[in-house]
Coordinates of N, CA and C in Angstrom, one line a residue:
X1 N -47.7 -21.7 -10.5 CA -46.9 -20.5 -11.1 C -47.5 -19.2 -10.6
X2 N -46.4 -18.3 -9.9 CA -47.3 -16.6 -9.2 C -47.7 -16.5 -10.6
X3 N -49.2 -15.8 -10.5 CA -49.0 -15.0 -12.0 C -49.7 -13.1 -11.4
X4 N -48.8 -12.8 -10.5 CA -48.8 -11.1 -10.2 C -49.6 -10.9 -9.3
X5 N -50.5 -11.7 -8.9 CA -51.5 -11.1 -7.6 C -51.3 -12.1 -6.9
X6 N -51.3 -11.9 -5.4 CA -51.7 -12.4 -4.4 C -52.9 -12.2 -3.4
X7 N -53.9 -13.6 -3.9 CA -55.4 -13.3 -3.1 C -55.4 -13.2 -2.1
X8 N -56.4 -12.4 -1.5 CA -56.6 -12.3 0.1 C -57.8 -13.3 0.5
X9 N -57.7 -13.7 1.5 CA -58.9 -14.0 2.1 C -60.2 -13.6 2.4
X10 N -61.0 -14.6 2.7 CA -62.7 -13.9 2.9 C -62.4 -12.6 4.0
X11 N -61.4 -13.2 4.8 CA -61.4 -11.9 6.3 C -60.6 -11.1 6.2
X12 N -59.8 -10.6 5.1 CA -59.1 -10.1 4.2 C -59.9 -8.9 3.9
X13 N -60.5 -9.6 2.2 CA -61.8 -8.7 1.4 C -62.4 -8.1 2.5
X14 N -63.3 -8.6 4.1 CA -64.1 -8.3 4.4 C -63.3 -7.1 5.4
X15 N -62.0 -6.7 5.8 CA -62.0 -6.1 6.5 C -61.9 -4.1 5.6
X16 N -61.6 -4.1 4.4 CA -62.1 -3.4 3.7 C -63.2 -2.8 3.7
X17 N -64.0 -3.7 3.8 CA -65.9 -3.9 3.6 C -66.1 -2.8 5.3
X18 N -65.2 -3.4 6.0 CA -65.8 -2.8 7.1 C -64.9 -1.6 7.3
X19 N -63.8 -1.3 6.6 CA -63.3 0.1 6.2 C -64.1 1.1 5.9
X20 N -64.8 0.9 4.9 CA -65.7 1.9 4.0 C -66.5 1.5 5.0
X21 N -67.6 1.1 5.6 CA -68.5 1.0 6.6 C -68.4 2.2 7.9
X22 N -67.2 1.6 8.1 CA -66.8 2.9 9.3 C -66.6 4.5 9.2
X23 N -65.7 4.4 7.6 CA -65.4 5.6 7.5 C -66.3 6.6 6.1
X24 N -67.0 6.0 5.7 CA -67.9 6.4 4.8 C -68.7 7.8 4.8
X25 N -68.7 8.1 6.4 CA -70.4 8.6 6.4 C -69.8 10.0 6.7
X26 N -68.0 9.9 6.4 CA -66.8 11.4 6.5 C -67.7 12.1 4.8
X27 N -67.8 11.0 4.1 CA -68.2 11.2 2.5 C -69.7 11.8 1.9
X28 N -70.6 11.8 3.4 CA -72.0 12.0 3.3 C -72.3 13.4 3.1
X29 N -73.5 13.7 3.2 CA -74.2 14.8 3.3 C -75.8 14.8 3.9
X30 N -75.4 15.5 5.7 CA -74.1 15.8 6.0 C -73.3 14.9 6.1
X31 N -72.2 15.0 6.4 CA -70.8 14.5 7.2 C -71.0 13.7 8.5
X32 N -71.0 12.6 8.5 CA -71.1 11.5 9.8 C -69.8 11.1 10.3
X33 N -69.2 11.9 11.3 CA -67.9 11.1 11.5 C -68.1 10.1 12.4
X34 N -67.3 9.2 12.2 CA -67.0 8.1 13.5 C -66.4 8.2 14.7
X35 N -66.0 9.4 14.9 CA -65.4 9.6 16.5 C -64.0 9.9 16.8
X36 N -63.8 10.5 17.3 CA -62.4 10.7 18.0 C -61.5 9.6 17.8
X37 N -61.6 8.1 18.5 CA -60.6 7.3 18.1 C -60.4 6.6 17.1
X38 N -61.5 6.8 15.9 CA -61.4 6.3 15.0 C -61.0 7.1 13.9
X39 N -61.0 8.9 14.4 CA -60.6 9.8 13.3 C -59.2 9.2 13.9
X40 N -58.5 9.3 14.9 CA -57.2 9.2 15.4 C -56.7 8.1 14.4
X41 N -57.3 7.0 14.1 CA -56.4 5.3 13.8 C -56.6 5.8 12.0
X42 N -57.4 7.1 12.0 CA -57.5 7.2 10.2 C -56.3 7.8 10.0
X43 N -55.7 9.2 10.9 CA -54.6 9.8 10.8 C -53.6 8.6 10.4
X44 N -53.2 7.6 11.3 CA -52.3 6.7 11.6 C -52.2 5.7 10.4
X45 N -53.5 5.6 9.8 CA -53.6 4.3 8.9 C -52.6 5.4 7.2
X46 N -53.6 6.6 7.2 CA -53.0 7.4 6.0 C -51.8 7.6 6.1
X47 N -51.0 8.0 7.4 CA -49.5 8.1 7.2 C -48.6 6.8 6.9
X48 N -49.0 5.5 7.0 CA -48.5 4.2 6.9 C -48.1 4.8 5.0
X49 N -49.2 5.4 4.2 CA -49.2 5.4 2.7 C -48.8 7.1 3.0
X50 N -48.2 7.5 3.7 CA -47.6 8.6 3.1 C -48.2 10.0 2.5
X51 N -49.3 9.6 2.8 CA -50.8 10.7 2.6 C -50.4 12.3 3.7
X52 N -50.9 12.9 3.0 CA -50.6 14.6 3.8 C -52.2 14.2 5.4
X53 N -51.5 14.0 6.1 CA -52.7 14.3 7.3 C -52.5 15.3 7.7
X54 N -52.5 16.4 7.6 CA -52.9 17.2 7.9 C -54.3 18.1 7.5
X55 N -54.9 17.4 6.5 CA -56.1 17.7 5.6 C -57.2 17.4 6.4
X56 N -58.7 18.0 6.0 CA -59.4 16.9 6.8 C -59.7 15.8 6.5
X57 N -60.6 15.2 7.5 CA -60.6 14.0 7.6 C -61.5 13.6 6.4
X58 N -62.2 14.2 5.8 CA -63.2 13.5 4.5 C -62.5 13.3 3.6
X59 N -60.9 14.4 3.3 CA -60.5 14.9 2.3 C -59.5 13.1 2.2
X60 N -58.9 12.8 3.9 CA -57.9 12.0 4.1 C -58.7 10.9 3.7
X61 N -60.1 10.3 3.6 CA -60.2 9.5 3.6 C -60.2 9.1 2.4
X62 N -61.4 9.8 1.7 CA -61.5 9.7 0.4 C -60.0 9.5 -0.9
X63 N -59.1 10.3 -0.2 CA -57.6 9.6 -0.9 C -57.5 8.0 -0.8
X64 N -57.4 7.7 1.2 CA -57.0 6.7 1.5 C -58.0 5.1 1.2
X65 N -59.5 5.8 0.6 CA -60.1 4.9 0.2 C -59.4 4.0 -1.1
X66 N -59.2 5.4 -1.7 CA -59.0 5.2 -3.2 C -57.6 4.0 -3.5
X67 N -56.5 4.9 -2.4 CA -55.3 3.7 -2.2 C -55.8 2.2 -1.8
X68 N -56.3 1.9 -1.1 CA -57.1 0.6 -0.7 C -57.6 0.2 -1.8
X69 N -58.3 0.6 -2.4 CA -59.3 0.1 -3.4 C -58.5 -0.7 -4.2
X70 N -57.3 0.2 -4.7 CA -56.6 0.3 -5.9 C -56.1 -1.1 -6.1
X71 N -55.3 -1.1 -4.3 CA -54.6 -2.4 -4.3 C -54.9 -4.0 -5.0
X72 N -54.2 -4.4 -5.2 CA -55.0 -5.9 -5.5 C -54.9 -6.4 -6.8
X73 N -54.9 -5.4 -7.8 CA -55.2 -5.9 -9.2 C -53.9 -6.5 -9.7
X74 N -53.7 -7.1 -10.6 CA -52.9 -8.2 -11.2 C -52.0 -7.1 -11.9
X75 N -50.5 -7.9 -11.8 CA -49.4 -6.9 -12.2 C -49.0 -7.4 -13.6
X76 N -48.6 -6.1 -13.8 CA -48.3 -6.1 -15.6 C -46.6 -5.6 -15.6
X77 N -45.9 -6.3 -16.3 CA -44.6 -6.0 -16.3 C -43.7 -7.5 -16.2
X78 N -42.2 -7.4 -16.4 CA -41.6 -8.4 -15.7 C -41.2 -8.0 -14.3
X79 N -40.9 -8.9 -13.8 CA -41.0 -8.5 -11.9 C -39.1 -9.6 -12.0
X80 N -38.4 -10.0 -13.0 CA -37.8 -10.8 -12.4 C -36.4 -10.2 -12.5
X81 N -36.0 -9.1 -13.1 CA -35.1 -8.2 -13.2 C -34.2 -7.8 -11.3
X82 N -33.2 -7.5 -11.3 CA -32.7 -7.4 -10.2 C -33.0 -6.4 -9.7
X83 N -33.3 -5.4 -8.7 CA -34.2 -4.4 -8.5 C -32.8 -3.4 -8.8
X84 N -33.6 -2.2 -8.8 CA -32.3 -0.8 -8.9 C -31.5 -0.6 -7.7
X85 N -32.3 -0.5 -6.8 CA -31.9 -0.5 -5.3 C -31.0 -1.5 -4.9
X86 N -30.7 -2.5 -5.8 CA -30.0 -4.0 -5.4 C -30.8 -4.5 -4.5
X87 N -30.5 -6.1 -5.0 CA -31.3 -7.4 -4.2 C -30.6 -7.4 -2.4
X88 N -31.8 -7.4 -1.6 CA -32.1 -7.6 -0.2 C -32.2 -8.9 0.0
X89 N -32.1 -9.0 1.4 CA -32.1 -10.2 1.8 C -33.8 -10.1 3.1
X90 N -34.5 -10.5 2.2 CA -36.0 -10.6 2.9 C -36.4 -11.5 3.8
X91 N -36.9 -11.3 4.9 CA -37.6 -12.1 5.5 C -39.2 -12.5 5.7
X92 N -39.9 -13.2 5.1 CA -41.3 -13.6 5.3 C -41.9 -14.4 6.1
X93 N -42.8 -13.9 6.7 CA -43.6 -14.0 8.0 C -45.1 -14.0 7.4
X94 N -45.5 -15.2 6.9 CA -46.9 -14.9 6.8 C -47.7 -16.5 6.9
X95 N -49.0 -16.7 7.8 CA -49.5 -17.8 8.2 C -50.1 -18.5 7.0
X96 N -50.6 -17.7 6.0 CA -51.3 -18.6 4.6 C -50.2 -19.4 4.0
X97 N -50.3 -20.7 3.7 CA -49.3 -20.7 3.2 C -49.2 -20.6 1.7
X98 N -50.4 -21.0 0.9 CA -50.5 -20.6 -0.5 C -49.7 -19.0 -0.3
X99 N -50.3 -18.1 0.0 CA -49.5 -16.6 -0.2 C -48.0 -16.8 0.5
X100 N -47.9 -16.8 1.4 CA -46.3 -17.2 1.8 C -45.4 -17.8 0.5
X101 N -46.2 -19.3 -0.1 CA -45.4 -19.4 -1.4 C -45.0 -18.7 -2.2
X102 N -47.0 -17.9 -2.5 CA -46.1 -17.1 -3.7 C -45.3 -15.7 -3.5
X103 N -45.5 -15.4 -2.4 CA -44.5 -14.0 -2.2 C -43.8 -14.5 -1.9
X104 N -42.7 -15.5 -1.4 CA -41.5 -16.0 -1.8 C -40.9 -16.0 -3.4
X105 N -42.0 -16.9 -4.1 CA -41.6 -16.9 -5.4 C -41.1 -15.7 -5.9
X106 N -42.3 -14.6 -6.2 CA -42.3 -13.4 -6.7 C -41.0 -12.6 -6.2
X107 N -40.5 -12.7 -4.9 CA -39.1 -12.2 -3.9 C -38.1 -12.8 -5.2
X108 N -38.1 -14.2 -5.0 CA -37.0 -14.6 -5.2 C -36.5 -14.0 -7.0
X109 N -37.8 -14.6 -7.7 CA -37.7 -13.7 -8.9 C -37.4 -12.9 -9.2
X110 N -37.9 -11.5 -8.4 CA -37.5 -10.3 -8.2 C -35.9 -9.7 -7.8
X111 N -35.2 -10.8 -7.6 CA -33.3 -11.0 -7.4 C -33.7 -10.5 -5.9
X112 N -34.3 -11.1 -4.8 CA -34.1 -10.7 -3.6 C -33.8 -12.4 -2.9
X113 N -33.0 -12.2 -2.0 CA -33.0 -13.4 -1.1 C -33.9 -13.4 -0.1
X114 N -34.5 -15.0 0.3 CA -35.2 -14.6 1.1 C -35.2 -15.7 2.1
X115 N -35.4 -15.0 3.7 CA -34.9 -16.1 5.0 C -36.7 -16.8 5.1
X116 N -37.1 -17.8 5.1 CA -38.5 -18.4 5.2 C -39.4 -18.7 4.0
X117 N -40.3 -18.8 4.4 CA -41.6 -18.2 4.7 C -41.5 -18.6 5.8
X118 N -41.9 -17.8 7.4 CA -42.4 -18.5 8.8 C -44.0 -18.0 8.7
X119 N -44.7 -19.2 9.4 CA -45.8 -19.3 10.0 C -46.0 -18.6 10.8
X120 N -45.1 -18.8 11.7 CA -45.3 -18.1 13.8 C -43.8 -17.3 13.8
X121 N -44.2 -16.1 14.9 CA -43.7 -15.1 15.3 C -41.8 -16.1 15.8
X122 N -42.4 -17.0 16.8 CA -41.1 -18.0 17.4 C -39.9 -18.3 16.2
X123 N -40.4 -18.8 15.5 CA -39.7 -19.5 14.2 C -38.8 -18.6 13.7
X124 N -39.7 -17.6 13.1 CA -39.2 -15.9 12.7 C -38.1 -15.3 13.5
X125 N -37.9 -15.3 14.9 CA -37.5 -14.5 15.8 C -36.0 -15.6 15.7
X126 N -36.2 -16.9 16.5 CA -34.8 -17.5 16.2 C -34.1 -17.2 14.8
X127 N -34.8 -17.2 13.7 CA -33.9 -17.1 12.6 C -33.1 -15.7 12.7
X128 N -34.1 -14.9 12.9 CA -33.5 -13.8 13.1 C -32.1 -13.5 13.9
X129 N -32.4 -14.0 14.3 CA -30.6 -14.7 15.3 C -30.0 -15.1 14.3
X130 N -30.1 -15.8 13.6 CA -28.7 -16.3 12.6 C -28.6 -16.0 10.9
X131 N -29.6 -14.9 11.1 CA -29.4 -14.4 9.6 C -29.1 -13.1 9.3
X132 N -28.0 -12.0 8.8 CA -28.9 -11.4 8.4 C -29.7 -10.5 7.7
X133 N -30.5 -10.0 8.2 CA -31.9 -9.3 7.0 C -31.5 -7.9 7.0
X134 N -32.1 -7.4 6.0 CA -32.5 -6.3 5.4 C -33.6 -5.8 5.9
X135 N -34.9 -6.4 5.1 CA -36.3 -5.8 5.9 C -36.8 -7.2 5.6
X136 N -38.3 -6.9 6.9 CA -39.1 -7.9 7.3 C -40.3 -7.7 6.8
X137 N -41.1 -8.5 5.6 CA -42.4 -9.0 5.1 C -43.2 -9.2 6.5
X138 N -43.9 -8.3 7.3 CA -44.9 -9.6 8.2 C -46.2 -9.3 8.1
X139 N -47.0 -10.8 8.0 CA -48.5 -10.4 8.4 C -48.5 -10.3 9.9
X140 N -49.8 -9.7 10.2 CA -49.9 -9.4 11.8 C -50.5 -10.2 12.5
X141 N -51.7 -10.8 12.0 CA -52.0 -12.0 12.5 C -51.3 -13.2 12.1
X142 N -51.1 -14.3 13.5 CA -50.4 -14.9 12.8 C -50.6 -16.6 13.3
X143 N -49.8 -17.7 13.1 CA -50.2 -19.1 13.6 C -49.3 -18.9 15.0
X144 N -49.6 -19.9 16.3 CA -49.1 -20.1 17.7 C -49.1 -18.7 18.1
X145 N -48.2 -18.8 19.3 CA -47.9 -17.7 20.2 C -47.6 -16.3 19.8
X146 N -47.7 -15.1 19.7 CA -47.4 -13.8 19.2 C -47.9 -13.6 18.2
X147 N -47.8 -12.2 18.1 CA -48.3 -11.9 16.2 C -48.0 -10.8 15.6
X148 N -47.8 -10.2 14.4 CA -46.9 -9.6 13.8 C -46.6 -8.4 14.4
X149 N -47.3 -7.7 15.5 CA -46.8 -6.8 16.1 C -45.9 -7.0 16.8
X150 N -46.2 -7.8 17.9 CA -44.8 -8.4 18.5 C -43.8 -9.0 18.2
X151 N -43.5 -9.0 16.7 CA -42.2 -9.6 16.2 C -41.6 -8.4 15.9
X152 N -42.8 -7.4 15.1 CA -41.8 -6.2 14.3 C -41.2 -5.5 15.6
X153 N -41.9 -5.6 17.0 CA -41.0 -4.7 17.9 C -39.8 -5.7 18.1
X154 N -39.7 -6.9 18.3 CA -38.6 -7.5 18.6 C -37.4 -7.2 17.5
X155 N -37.9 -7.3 16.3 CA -36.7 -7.3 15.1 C -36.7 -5.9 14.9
X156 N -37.1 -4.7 15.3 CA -37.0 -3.3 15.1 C -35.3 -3.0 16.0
X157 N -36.1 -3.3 17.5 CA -35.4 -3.3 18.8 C -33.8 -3.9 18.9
X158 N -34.5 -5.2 18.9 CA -33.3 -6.0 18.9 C -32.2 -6.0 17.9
X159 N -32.3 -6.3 16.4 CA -31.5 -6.6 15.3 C -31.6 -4.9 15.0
X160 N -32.5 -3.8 14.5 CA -32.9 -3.3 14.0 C -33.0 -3.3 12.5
X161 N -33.8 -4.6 12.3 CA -34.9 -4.6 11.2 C -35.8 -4.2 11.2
X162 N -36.1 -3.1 9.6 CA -37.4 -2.4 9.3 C -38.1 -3.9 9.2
X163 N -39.1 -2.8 9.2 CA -40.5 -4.0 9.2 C -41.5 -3.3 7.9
X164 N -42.2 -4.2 6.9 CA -43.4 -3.9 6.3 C -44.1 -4.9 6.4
X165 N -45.5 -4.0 6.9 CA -47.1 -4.9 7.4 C -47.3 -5.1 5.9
X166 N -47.8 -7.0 5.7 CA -48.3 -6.7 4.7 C -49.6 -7.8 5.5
X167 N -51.2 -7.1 5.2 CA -52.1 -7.5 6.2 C -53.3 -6.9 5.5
X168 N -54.1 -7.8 6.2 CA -56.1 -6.6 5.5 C -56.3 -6.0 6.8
X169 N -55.4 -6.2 8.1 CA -56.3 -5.8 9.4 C -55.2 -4.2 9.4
X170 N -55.8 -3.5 8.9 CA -55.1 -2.1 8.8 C -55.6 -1.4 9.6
X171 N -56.5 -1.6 10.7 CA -56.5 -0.5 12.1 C -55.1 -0.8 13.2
X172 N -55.0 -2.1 13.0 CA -54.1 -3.0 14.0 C -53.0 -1.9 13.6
X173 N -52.4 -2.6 12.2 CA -51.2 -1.6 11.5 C -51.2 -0.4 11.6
X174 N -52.3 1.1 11.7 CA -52.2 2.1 12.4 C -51.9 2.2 13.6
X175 N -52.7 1.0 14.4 CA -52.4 1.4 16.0 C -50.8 1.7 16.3
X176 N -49.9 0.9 15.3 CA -48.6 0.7 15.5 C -47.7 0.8 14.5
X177 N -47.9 2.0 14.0 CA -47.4 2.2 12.8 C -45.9 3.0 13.2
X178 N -45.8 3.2 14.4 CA -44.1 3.8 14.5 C -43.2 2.4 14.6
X179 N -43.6 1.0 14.2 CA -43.1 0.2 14.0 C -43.4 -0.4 12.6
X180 N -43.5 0.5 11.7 CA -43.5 -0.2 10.1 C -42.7 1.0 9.6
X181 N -42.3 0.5 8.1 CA -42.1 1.7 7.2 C -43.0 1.6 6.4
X182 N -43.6 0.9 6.2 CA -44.8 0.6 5.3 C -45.9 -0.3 5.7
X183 N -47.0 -0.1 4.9 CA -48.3 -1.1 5.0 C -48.5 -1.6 3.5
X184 N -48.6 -2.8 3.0 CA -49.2 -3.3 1.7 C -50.5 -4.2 2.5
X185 N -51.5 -3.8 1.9 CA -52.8 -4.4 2.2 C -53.4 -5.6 1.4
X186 N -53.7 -6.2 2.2 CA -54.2 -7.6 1.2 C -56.3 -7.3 1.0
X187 N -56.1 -7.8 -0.3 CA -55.2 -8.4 -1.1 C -54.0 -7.4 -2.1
X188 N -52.8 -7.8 -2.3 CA -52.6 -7.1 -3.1 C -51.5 -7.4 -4.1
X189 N -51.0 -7.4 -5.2 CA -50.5 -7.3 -6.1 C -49.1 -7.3 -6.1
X190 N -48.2 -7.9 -6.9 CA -46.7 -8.4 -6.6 C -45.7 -6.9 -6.7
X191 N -46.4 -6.4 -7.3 CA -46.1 -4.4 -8.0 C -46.3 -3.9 -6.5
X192 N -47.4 -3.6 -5.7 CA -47.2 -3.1 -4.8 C -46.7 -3.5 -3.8
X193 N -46.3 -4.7 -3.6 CA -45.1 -5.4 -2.7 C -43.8 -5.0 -3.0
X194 N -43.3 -4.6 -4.2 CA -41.9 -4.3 -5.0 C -41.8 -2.7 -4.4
X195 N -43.0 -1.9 -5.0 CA -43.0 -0.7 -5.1 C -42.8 -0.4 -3.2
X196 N -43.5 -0.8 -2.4 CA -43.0 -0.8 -0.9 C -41.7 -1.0 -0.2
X197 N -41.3 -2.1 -1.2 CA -39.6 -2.2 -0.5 C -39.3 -1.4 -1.2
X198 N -38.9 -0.6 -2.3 CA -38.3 0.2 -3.1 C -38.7 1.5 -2.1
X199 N -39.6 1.7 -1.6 CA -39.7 3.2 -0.8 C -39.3 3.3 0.6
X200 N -39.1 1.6 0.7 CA -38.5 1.9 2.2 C -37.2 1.9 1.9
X201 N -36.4 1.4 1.3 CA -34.9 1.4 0.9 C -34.7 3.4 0.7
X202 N -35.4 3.6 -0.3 CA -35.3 4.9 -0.6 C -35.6 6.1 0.7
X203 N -36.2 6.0 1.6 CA -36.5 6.9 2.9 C -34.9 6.6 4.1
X204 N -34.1 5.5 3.8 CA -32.7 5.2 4.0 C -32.8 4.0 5.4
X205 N -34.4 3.9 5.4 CA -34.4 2.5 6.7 C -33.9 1.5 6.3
X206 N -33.5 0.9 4.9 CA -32.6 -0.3 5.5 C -31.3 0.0 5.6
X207 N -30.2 -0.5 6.1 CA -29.3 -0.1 6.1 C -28.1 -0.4 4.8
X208 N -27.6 0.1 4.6 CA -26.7 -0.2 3.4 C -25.5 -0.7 3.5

């Protein structure tokens, strides 16, 4: 039975760990930045959450820490209500399958339809051919050939399905963030998976 969170993995948790590692030393005294291309992937990662970049970078991070952090904790509420925005027709893309389960469950509960769970990018892509979707759930790493970046360009391009990253590898998700409307970071919570589709529906990417 979901009961509101979905766990992340050890490589999950750990890429967090090496979040605050990298970007920490913005927070010091003095001030240690990490470099040019790593201030660049911080710009990229805070616009995924809708954060003002144009701030500096200590100011961006220390927000963007706080969003990270946040994520994850166990949802309070009923989640099985039909949403306001009306029920979508979802597609999930994700290799765990324990979490694939329950973000299905939690979807379906939530009055959304939903095409999968897929493992691999292949699987995902044919269906995509005969269904269709609203917005796409994908993790970025993924099982076999391809991996969640190369599907969200294919289903962007091709069908024009939005895409939300839901992933712990959130540099990846900056590098290519003009192909998400969103990032939910793992681990995280059945609320901030809800509250993500609800803001991409609301900025007018899915279509109506």
């Amino acid at each position: 039975m979901f009961d509101g969170t979905l766990n992340a993995t050890g490589r999950d948790r750990g890429e967090l760990e090496r979040l605050r590692a990298k970007y920490d030393g913005l927070l010091a005294d003095p001030p240690a930045p990490p470099g040019d291309e790593a201030l660049t992937e911080l710009v990229g990662m805070a616009g995924i959450f809708d954060l003002d970049v144009s701030r500096p970078a200590a100011e961006l991070w220390r927000d963007l820490r706080a969003v990270l952090a946040r994520q994850g904790g166990p949802t309070t509420g009923a989640l099985n209500a039909v949403p306001a925005h009306g029920p979508l027709t979802l597609m999930v893309v994700e290799d765990d399958p324990d979490m694939a389960s329950d973000l299905t469950e939690m979807l379906a509960g939530a009055g959304h339809g939903v095409v999968g769970p897929f493992s691999d990018a292949a699987a995902a892509r044919t269906a995509a051919g005969l269904h269709a979707v609203d917005l796409a759930l994908l993790d970025i790493n993924l099982a076999g050939d391809g991996d969640g970046v190369d599907l969200a360009r294919t289903l962007t391009q091709t069908w024009g399905v939005p895409v939300i990253f839901l992933t712990g590898n959130v540099e990846a998700a900056a590098r290519h963030v003009r192909l998400a409307t969103a990032l939910v970071l793992k681990p995280y919570g059945a609320r901030d998976v809800l509250d993500a589709i609800a803001r991409t529906v609301a900025s007018g990417a899915v279509a109506s």
